[in-house]
mmCIF file of C-alpha atoms in Angstrom:
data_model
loop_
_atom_site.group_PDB
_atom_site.id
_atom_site.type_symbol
_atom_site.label_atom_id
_atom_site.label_comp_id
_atom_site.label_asym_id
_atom_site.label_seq_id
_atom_site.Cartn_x
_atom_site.Cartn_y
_atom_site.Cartn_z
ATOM 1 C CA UNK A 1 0.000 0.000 0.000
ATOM 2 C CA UNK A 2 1.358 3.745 -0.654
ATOM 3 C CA UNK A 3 2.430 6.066 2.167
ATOM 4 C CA UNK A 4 -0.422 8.529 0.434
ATOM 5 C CA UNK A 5 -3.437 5.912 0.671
ATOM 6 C CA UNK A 6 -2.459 4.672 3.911
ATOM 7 C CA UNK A 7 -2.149 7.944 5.346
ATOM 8 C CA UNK A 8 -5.677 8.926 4.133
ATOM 9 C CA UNK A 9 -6.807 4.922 5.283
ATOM 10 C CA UNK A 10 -5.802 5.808 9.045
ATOM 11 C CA UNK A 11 -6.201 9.919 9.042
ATOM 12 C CA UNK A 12 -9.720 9.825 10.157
ATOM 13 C CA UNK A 13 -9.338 7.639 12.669
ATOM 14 C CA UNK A 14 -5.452 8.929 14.244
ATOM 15 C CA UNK A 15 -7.479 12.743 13.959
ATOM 16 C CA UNK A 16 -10.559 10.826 15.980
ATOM 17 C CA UNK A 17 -8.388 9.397 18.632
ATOM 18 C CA UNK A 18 -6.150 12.745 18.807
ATOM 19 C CA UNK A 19 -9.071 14.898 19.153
ATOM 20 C CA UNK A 20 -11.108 12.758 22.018
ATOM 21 C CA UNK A 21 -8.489 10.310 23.727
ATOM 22 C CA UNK A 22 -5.404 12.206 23.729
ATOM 23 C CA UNK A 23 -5.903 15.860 24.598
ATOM 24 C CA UNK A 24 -8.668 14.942 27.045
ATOM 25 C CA UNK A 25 -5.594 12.401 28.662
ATOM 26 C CA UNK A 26 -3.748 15.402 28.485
ATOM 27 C CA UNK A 27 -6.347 17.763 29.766
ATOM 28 C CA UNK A 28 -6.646 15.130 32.885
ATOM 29 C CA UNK A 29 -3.454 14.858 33.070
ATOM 30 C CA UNK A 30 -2.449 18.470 33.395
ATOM 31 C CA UNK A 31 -5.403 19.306 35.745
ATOM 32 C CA UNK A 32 -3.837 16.366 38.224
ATOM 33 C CA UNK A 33 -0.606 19.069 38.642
ATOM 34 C CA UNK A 34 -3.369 22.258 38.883
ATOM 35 C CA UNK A 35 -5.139 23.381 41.790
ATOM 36 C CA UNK A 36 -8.389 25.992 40.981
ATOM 37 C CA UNK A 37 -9.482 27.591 43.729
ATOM 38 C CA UNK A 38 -11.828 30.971 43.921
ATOM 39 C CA UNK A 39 -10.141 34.125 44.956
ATOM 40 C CA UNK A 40 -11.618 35.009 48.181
ATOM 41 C CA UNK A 41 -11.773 38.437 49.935
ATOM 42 C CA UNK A 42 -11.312 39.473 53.559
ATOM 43 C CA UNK A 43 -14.580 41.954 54.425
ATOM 44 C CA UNK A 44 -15.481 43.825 57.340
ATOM 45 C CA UNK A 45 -19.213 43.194 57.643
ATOM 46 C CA UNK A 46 -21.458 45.222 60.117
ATOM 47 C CA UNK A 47 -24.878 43.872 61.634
ATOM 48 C CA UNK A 48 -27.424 46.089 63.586
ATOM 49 C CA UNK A 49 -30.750 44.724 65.334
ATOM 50 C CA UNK A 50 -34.403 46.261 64.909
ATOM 51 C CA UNK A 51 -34.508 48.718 67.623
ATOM 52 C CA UNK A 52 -37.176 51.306 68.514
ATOM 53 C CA UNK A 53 -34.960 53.832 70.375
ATOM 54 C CA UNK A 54 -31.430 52.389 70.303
ATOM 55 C CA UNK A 55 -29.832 49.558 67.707
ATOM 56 C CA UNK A 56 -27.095 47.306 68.596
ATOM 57 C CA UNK A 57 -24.908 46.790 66.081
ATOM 58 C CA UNK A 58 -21.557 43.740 65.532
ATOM 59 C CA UNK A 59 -19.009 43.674 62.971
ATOM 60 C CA UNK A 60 -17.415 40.444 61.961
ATOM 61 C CA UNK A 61 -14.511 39.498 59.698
ATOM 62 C CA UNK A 62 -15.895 37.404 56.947
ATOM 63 C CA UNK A 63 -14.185 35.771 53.982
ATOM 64 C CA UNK A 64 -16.076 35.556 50.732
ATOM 65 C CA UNK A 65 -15.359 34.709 46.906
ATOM 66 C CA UNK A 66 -14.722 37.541 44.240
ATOM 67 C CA UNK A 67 -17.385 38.053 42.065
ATOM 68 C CA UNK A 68 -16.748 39.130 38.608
ATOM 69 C CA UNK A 69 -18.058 42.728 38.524
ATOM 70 C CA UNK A 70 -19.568 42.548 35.083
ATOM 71 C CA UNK A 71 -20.863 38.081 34.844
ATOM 72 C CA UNK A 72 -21.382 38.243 38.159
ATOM 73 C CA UNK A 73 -19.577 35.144 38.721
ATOM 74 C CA UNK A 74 -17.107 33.784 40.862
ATOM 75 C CA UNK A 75 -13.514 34.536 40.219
ATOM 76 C CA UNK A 76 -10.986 31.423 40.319
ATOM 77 C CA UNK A 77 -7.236 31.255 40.495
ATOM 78 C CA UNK A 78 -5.209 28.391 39.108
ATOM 79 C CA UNK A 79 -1.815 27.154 40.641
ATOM 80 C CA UNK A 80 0.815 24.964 40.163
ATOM 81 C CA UNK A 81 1.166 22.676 42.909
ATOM 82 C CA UNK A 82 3.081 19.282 41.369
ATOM 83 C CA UNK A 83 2.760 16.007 42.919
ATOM 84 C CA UNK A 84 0.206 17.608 45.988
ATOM 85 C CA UNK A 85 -2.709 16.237 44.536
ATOM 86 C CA UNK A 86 -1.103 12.749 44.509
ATOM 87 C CA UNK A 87 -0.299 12.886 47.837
ATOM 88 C CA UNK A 88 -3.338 14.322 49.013
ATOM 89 C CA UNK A 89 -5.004 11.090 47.396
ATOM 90 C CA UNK A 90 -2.157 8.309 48.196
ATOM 91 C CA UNK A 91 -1.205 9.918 51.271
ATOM 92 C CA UNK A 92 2.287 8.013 51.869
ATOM 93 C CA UNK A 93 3.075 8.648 55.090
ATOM 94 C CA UNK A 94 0.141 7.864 56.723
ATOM 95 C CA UNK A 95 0.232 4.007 54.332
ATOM 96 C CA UNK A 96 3.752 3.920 55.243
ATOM 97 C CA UNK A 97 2.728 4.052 58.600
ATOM 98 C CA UNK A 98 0.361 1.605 58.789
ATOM 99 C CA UNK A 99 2.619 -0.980 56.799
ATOM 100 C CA UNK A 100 5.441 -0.734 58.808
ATOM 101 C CA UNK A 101 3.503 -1.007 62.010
ATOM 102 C CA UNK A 102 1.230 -3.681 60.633
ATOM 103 C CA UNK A 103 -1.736 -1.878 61.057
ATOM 104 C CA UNK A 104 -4.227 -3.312 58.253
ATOM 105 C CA UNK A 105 -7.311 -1.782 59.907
ATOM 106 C CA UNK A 106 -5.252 2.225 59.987
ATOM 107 C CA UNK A 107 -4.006 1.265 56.390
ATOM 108 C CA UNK A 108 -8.141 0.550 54.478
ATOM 109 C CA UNK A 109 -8.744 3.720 56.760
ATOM 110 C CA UNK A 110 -7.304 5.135 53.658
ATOM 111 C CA UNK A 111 -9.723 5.662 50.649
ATOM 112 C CA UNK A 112 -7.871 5.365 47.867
ATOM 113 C CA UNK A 113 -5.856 2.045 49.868
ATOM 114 C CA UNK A 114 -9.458 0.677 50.564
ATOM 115 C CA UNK A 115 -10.701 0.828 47.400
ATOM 116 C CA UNK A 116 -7.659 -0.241 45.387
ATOM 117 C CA UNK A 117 -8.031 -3.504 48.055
ATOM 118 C CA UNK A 118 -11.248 -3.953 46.501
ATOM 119 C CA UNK A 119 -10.551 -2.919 42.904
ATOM 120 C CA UNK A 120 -7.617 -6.059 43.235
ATOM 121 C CA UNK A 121 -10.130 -8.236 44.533
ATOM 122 C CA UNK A 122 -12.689 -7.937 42.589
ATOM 123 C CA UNK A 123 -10.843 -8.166 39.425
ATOM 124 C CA UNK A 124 -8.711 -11.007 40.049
ATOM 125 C CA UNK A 125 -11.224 -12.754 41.559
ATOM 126 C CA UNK A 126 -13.783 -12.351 38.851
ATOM 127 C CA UNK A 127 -11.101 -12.905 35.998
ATOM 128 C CA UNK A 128 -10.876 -16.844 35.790
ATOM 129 C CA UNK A 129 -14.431 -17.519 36.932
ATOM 130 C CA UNK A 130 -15.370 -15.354 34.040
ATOM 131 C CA UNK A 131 -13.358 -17.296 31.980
ATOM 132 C CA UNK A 132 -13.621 -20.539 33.335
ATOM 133 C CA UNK A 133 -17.887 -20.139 33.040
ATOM 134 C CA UNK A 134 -17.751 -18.681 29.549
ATOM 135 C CA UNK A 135 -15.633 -21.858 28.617
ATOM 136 C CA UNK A 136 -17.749 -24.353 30.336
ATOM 137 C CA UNK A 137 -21.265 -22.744 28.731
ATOM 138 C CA UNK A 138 -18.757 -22.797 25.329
ATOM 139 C CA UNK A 139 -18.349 -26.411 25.375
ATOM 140 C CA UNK A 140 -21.656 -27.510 26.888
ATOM 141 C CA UNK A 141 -23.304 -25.482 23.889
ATOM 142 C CA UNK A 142 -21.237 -26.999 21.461
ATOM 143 C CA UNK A 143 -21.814 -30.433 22.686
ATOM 144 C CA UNK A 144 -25.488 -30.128 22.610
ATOM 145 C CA UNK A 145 -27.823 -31.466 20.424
ATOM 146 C CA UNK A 146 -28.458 -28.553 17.181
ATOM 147 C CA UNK A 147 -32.038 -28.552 17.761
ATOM 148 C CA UNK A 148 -31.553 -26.900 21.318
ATOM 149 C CA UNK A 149 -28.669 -24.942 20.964
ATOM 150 C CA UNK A 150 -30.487 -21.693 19.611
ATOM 151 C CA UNK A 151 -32.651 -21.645 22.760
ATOM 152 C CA UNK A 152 -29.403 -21.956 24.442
ATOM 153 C CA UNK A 153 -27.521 -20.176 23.076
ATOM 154 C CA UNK A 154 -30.469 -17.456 23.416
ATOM 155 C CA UNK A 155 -30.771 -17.755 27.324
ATOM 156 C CA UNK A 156 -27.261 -17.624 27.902
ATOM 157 C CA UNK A 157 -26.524 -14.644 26.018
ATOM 158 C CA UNK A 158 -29.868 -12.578 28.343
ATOM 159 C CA UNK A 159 -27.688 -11.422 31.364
ATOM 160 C CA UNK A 160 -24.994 -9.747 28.978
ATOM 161 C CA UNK A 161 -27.960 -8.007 27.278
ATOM 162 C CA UNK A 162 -29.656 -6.055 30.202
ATOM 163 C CA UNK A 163 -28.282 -2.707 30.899
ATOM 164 C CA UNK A 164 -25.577 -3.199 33.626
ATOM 165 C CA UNK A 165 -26.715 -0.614 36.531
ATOM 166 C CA UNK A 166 -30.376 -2.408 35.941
ATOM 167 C CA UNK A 167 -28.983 -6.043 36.295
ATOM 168 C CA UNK A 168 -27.157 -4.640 39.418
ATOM 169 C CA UNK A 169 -30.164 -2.936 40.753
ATOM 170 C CA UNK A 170 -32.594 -6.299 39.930
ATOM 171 C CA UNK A 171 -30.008 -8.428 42.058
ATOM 172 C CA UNK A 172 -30.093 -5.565 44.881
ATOM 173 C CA UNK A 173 -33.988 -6.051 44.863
ATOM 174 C CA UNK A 174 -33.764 -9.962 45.216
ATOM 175 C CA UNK A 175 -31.524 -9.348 48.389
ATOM 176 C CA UNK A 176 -32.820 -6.504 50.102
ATOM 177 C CA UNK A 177 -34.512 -6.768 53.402
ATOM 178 C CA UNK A 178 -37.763 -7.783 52.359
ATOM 179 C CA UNK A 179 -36.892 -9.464 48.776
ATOM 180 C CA UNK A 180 -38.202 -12.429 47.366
ATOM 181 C CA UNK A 181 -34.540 -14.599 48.428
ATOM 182 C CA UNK A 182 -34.108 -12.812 51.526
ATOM 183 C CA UNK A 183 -37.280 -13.514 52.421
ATOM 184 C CA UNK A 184 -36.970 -17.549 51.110
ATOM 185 C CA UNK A 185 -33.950 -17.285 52.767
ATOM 186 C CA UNK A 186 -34.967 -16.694 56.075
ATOM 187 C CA UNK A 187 -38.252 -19.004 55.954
ATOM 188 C CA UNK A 188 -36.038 -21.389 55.203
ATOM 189 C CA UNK A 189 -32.716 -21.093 58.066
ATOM 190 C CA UNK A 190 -36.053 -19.672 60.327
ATOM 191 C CA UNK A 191 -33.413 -16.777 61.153
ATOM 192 C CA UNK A 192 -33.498 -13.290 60.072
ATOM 193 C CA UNK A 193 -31.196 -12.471 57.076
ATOM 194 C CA UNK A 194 -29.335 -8.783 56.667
ATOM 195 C CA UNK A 195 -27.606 -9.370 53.128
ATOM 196 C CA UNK A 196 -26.712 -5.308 52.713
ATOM 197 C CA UNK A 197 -25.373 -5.185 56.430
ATOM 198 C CA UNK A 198 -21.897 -6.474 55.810
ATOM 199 C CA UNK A 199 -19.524 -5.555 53.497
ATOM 200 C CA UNK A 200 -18.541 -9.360 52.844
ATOM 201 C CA UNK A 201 -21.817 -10.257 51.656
ATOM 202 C CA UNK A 202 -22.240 -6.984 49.685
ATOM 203 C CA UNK A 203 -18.883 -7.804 47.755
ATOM 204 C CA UNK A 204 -19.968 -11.630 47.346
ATOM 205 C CA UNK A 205 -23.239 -10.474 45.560
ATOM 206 C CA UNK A 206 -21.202 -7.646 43.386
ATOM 207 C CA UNK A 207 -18.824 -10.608 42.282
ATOM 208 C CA UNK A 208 -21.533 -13.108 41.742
ATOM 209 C CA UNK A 209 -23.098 -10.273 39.552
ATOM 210 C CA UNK A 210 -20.018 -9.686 37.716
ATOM 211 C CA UNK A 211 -19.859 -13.296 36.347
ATOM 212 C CA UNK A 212 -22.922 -13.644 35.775
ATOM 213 C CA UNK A 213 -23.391 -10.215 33.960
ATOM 214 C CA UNK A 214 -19.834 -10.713 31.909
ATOM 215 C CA UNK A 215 -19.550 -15.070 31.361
ATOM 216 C CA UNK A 216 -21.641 -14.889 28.211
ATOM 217 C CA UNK A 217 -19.003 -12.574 26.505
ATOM 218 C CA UNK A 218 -16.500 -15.026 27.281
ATOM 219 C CA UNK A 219 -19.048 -17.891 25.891
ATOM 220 C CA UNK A 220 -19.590 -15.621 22.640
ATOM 221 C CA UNK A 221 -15.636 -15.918 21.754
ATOM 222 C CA UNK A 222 -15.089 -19.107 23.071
ATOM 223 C CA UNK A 223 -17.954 -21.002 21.187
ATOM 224 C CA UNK A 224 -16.371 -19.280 17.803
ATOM 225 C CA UNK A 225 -13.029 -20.356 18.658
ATOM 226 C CA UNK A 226 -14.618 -24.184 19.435
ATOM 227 C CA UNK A 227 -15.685 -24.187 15.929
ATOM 228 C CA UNK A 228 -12.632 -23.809 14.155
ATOM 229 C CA UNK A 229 -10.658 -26.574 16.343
ATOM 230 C CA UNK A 230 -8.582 -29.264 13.894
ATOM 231 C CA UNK A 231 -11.399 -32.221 14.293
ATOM 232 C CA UNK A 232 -8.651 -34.117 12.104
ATOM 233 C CA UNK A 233 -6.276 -33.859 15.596
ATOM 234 C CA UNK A 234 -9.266 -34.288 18.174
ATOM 235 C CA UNK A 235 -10.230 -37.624 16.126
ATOM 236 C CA UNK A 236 -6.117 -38.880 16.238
ATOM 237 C CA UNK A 237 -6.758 -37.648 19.741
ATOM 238 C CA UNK A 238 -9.572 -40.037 20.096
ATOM 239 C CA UNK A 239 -8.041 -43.135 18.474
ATOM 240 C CA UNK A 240 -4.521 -42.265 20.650
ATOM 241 C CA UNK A 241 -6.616 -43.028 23.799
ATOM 242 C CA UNK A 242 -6.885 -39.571 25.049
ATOM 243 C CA UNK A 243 -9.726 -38.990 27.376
ATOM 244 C CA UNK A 244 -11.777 -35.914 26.847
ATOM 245 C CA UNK A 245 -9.966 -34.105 29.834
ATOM 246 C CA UNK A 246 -6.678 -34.483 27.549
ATOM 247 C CA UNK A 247 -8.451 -33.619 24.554
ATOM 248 C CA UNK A 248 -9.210 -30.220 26.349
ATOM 249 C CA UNK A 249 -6.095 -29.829 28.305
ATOM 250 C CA UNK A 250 -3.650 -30.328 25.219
ATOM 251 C CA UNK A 251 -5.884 -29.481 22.002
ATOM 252 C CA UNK A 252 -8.353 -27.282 22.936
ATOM 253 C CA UNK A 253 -7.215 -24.732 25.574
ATOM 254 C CA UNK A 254 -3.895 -24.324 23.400
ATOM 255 C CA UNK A 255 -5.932 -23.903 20.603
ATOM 256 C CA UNK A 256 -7.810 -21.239 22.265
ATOM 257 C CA UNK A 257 -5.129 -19.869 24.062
ATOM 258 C CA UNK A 258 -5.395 -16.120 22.179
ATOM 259 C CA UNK A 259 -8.876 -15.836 22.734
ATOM 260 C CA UNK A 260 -8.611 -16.636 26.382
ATOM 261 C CA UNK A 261 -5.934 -13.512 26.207
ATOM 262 C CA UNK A 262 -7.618 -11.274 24.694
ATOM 263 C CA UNK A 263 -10.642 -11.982 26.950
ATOM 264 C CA UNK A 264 -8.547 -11.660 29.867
ATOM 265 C CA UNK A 265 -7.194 -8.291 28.305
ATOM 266 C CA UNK A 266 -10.554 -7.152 27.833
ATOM 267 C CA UNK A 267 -11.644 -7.813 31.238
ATOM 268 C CA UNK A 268 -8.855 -6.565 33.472
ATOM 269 C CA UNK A 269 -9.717 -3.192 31.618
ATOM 270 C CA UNK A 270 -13.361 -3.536 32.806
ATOM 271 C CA UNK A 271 -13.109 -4.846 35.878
ATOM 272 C CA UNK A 272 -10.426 -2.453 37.071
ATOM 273 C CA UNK A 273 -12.603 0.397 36.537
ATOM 274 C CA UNK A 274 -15.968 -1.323 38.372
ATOM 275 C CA UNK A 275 -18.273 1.680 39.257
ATOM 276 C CA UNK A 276 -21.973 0.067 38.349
ATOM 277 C CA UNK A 277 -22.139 -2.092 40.819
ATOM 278 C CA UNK A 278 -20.701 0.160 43.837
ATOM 279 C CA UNK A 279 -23.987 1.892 42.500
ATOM 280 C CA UNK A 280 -25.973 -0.585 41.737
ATOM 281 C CA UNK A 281 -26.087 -1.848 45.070
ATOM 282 C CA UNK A 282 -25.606 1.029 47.105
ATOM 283 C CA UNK A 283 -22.548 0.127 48.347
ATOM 284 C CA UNK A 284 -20.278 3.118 49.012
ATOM 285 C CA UNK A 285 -21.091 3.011 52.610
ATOM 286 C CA UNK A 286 -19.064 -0.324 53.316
ATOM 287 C CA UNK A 287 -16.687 -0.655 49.862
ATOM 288 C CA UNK A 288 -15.772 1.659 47.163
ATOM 289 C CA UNK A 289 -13.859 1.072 44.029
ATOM 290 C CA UNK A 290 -10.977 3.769 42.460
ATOM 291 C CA UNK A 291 -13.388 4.598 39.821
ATOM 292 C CA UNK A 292 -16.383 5.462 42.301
ATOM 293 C CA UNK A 293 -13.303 7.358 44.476
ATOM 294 C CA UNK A 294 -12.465 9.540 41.304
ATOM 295 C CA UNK A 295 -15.900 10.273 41.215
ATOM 296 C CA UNK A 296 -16.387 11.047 44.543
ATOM 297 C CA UNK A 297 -13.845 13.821 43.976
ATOM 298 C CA UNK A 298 -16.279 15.062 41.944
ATOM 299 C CA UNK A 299 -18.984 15.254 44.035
ATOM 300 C CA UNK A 300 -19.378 19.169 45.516
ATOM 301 C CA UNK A 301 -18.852 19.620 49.447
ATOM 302 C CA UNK A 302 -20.549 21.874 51.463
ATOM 303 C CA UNK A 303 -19.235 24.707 50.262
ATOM 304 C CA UNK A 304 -20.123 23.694 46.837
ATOM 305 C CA UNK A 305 -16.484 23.141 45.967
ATOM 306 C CA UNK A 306 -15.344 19.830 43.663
ATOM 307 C CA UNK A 307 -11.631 18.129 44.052
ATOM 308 C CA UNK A 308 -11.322 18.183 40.261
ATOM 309 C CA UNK A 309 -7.423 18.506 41.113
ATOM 310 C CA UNK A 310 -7.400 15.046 43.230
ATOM 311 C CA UNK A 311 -10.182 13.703 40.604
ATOM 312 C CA UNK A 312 -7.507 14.061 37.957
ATOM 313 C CA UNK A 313 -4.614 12.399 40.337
ATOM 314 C CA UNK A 314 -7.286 9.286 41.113
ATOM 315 C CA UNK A 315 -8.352 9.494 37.381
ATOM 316 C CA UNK A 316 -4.075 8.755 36.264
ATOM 317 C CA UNK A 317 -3.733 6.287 38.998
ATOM 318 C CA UNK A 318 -6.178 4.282 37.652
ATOM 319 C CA UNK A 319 -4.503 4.633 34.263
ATOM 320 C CA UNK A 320 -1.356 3.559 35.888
ATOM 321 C CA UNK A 321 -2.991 0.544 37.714
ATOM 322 C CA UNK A 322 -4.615 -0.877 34.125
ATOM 323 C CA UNK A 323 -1.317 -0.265 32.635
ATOM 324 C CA UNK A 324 0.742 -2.384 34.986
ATOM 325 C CA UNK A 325 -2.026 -5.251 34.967
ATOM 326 C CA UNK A 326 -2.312 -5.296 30.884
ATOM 327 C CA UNK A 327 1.971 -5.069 30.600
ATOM 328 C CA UNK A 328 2.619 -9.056 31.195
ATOM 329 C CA UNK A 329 -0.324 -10.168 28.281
ATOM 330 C CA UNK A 330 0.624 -7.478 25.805
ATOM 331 C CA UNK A 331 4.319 -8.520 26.480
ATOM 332 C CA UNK A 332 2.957 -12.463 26.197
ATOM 333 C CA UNK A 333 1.255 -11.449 22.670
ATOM 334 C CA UNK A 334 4.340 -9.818 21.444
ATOM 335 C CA UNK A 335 6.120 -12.591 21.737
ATOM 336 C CA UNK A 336 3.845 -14.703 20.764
ATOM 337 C CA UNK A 337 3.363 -12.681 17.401
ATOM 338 C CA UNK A 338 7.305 -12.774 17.012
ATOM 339 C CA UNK A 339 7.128 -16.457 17.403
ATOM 340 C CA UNK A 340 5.006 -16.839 14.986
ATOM 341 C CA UNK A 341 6.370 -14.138 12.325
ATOM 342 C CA UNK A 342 10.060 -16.520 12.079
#
């Protein structure tokens, strides 16, 4: 292909990416180093009380935001302030602290420790069962009889079809205090059941949910990759003796061995940034996740202020974390792809 017709092949899509990836990364990026903050004023304020004959009147000292004179609204002041939003969101000392005295309980007192504790869990928990599910549906589909593997097929695919803050929210309903299971539930153990009262059980329903919301993507790939196995090596499998564990230890899974990459690749991006179900099930009050942190940043306080500095810090951080997680399978498929270029 010519350098001209390439260039116009890819243009579109390098000016795409440019204009809403990159300078919004860089936007982000540059805000994490910025603090705004309104200009406030020191005024000397005077208050007098209805009187008939005499008034008694206070002044205060009072501190109040600028107010453009001609908008109306409030002045702000950008600074430079480096690595002080990072450390206002990591906060080292106070983690070093706690590690080096051991302290596990002073250390998840730490948002952004707590909720990278979680963020870890969740995803490396929820990685092979996602995985191993969407590979067992995969071959239980493909072993089926054809007449029933549309209907299958059909009811499989249902809990990667509803809208994920709505699956969340329809599990949240079967568990609350009076749901339908809860209520089952305790009929049954003839006890009374609090599923939302502990952050265990909360994080044991948000990772059921995950694999039950995400398998049937993994299915999807997998039963595609199942139909283009050798059947000319699982037959000399067959006829070697192998049993149909071997058959799926040593033809199969290698055979399927890039999709189960790129499904892990695709998952440790979504997982790492799990917000729905923090949501979903109203769960900020026991766990949080870096992606529900970054948007608690955003969130105004009292004063009506948002940490859009430290929202930018969390924001990178998260980046950073996906990064780190994706580096050993991208560096797995490059060699892999060099393997198989010689």
């Amino acid at each position: 292909m010519k350098f001209k017709t390439f260039i116009w092949f890819v243009g579109p899509s390098l000016f795409l990416m440019l204009l809403f990836i990159a300078l919004p990364l860089y936007a982000v990026l540059m805000g994490s180093f910025q603090v705004t903050q309104p200009v406030m004023q020191t005024v000397e304020v005077e208050s007098c009380s209805a009187g008939f004959l005499t008034q008694s009147c206070t002044t205060e000292i009072r501190t109040i935001p600028v107010l453009d004179e001609e908008t109306g609204e409030m002045l702000t002041t950008t600074e430079w302030v480096g690595w002080l939003s990072y450390e206002r969101v990591l906060e080292p000392q106070r983690a070093w602290d706690a590690i080096t005295s051991l302290n596990y309980g002073a250390l998840m007192q730490i948002d952004f420790w707590a909720a990278l504790r979680f963020t870890l869990m969740f995803t490396f928990i929820t990685l092979p069962l996602v995985i191993g599910v969407g590979l067992a549906i995969a071959l239980a589909v493909n072993n089926a009889a054809k007449s029933i593997r549309g209907p299958i097929i059909f009811i499989s695919l249902l809990p990667f079809i509803i809208t994920p803050v709505i699956g969340s929210l329809s599990i949240y309903w079967l568990f609350v205090g009076d749901g339908i299971l809860t209520r089952g539930i305790e009929n049954l153990l003839d006890r009374d059941i609090a599923m939302f009262a502990q952050a265990w059980t909360i994080e044991l329903l948000m990772l059921f949910y995950r694999v039950w919301h995400v398998a049937p993507f993994a299915f999807v790939i997998f039963y595609a990759g199942l139909q283009t196995v050798n059947q000319d090596t699982l037959e000399s499998a067959i006829i070697d003796g192998a049993t149909r564990w071997d058959r799926l230890k040593y033809v199969i899974i290698p055979h399927l061995m890039p999709l189960i990459i790129f499904i892990a690749l695709i998952h440790l991006m979504d997982s790492y940034r799990v917000f729905d179900e923090i949501v979903g099930f109203r769960a900020e009050a026991h766990v949080i996740s870096l992606q529900y942190l970054t948007f608690d940043f955003l969130q105004p306080d009292d004063a009506g202020n948002r940490a859009f500095s430290r929202a930018s810090a969390s924001s990178m951080l998260t980046m950073v974390g996906i990064v780190i997680l994706l580096i050993p399978l991208l560096r797995r498929t490059w060699r892999d792809h060099k393997g198989s270029s010689h």
